[in-house]
CSV table of C-alpha atoms in Angstrom, one decimal:
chain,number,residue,atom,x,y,z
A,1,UNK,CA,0.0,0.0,0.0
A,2,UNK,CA,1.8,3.1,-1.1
A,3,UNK,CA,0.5,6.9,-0.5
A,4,UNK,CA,1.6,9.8,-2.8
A,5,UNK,CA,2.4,12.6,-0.8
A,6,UNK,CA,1.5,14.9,-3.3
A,7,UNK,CA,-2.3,14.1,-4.0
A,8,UNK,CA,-2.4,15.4,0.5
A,9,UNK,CA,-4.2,18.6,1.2
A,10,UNK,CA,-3.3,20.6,4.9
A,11,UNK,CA,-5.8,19.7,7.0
A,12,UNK,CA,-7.8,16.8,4.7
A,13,UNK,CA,-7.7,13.6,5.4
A,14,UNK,CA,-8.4,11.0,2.7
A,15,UNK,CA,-9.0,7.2,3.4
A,16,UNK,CA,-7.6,4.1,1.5
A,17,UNK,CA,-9.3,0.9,1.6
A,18,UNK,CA,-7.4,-1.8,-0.7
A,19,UNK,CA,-6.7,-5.7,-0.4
A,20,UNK,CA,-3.0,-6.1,0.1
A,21,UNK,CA,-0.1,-8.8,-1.5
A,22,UNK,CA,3.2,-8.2,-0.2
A,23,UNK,CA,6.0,-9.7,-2.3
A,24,UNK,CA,8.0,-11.9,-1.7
A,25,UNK,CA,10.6,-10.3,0.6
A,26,UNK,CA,8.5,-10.7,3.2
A,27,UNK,CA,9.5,-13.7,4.7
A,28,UNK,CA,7.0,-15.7,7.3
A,29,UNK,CA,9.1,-17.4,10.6
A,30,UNK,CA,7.8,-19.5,12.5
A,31,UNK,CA,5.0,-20.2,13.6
A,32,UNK,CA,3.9,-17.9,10.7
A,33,UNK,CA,3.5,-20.6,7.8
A,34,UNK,CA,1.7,-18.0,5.0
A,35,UNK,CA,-1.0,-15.0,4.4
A,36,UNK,CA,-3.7,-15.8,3.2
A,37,UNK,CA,-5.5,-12.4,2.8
A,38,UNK,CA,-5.1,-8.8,3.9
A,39,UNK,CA,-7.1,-6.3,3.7
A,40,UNK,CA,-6.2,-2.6,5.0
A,41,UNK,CA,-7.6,1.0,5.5
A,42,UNK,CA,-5.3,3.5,5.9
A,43,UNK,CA,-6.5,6.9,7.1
A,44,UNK,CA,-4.3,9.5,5.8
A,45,UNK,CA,-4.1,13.3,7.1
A,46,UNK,CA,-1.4,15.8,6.5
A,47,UNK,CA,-0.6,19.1,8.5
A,48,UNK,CA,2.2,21.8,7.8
A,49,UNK,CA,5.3,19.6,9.2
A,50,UNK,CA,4.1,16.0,9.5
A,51,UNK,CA,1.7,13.3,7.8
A,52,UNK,CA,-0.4,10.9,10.4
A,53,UNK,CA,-1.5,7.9,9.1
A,54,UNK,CA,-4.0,5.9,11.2
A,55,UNK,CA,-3.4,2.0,9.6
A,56,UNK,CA,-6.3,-0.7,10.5
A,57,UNK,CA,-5.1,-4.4,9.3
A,58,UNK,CA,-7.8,-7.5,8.8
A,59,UNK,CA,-5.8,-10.6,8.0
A,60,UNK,CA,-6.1,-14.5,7.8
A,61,UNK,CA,-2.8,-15.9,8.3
A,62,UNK,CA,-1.8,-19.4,8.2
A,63,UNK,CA,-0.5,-20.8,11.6
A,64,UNK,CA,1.2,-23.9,13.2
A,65,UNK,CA,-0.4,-25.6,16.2
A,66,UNK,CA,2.1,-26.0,18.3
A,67,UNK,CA,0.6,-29.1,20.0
A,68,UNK,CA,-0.9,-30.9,16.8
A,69,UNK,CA,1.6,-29.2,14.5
A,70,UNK,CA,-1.4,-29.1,11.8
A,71,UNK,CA,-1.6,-25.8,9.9
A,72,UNK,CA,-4.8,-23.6,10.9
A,73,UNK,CA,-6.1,-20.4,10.0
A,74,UNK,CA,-5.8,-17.4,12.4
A,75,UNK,CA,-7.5,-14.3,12.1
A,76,UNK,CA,-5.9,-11.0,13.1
A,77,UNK,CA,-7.5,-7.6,13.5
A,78,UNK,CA,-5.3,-4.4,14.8
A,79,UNK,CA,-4.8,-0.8,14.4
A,80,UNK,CA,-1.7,1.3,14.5
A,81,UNK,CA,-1.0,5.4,14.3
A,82,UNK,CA,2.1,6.5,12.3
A,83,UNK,CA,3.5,9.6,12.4
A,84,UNK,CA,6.0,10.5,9.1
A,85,UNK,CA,7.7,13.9,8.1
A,86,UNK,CA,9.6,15.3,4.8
A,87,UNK,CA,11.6,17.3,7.2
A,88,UNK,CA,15.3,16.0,8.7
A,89,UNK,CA,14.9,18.2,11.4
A,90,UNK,CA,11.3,17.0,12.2
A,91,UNK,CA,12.0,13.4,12.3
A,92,UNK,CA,12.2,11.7,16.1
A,93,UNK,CA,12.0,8.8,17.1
A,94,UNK,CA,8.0,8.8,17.0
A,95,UNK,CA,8.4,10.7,13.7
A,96,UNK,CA,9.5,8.7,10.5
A,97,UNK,CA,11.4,10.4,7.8
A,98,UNK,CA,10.5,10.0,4.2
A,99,UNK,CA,13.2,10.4,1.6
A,100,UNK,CA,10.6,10.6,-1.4
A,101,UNK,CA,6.9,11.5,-2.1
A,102,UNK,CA,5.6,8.0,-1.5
A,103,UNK,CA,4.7,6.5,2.0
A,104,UNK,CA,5.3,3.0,1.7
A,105,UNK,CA,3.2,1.0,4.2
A,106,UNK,CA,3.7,-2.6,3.4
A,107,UNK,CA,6.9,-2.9,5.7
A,108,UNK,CA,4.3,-1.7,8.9
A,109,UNK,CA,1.3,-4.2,7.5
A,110,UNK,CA,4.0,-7.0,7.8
A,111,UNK,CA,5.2,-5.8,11.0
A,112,UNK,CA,1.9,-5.5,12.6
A,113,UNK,CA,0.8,-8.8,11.5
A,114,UNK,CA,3.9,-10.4,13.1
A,115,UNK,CA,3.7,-8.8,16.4
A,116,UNK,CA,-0.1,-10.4,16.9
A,117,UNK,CA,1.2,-14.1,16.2
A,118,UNK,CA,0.9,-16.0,19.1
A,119,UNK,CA,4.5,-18.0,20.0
A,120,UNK,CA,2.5,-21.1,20.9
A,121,UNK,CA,-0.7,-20.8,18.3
A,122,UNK,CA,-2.9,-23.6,19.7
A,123,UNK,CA,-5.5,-24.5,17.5
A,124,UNK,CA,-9.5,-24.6,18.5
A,125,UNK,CA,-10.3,-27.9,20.3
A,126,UNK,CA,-6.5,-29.0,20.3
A,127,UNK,CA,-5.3,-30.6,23.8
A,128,UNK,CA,-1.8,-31.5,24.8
A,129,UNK,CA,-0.4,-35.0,22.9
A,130,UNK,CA,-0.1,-37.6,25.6
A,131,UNK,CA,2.9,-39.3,26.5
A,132,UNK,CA,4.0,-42.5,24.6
A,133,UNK,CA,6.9,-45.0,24.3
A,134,UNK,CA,10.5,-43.6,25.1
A,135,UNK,CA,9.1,-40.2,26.2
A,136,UNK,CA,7.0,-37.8,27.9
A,137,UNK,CA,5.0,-35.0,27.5
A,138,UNK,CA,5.6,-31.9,29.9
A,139,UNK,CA,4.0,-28.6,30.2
A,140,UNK,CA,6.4,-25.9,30.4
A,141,UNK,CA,5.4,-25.8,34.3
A,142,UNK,CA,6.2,-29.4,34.9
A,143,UNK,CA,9.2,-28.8,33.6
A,144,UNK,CA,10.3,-25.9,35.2
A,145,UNK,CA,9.4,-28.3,38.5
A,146,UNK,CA,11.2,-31.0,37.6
A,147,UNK,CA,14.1,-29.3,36.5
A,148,UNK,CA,14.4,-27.5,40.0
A,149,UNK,CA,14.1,-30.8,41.7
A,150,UNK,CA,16.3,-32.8,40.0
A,151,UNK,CA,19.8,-33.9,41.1
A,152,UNK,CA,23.1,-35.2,39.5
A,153,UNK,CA,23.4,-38.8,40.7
A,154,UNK,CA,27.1,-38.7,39.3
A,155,UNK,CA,27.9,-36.0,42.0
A,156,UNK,CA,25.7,-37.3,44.5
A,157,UNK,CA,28.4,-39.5,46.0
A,158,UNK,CA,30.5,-36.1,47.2
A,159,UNK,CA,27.2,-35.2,49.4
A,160,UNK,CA,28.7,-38.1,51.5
A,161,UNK,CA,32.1,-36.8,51.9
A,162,UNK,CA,32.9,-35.4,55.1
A,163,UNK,CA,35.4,-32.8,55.4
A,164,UNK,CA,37.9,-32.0,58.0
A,165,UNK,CA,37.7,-28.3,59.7
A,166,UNK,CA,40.5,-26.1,59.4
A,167,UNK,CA,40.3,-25.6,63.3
A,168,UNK,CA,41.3,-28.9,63.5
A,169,UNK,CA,44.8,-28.8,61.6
């Protein structure tokens, strides 16, 4: 999705509603599989020094469950407020500098998608495999647990030792 400064009027704000593809630069990590769809509405309103841009993302994205590892489809809805400027001196950290006329907002589409993935996606109705032959399945709790009560029976033998005092030399 790409804005031409140029077509903005002070004080006007315009509104762009478009189905999005991003290319193929965009690279999906895990548990991100794919997008499916994405749909976005940017509102767009310029004043003297800066350009807001109020960004509101739909998207069906393709996810792994991490306790069936099936793929399932996840839907994510979210809205972000941008700030950008054509002016070096009125760019901050808050305040994006743009080195042309065109606002490109794929980049911050991708971004906001990825920040709603879930790290564990769990998919409606799955439950937690069971344990089978030659291993078991732990929540990251048990784990935790386990790992805090669990001893090195290699070193368990210097428990045993006894030591002489130095008071005693």
């Amino acid at each position: 999705m790409k804005i031409d400064v140029n077509l903005l009027k002070v004080g006007k704000s315009i509104l762009r509603k478009e189905e999005v593809v991003l290319d193929e630069s965009y690279k999906c990590l895990y548990p991100l599989l794919g997008i499916k769809s994405i749909f976005a509405e940017a509102e767009v309103t310029a004043y003297q020094e800066f350009i807001e841009v109020t960004l509101l993302v739909n998207a069906v994205v393709s996810l792994e469950c991490s306790y069936t590892l099936k793929a399932f489809d996840y839907k994510i809805k979210d809205r972000i407020n941008l700030e950008f400027t054509q002016y070096e001196e009125d760019a901050t950290e808050d305040t994006i500098l743009i080195d042309n006329n065109t606002i490109e907002l794929d980049s911050y589409i991708f971004d906001l998608i990825s920040m709603n993935v879930p790290s564990k996606p769990v998919m409606k109705g799955a439950t937690k495999p069971s344990d089978g032959k030659g291993y078991r399945v732990l929540s990251e709790e048990e784990y935790v647990k386990e790992q805090e009560n669990k001893t090195n029976d290699q070193f368990d033998k210097l428990l045993e030792l006894e030591f002489d005092d130095e008071e005693e030399k």
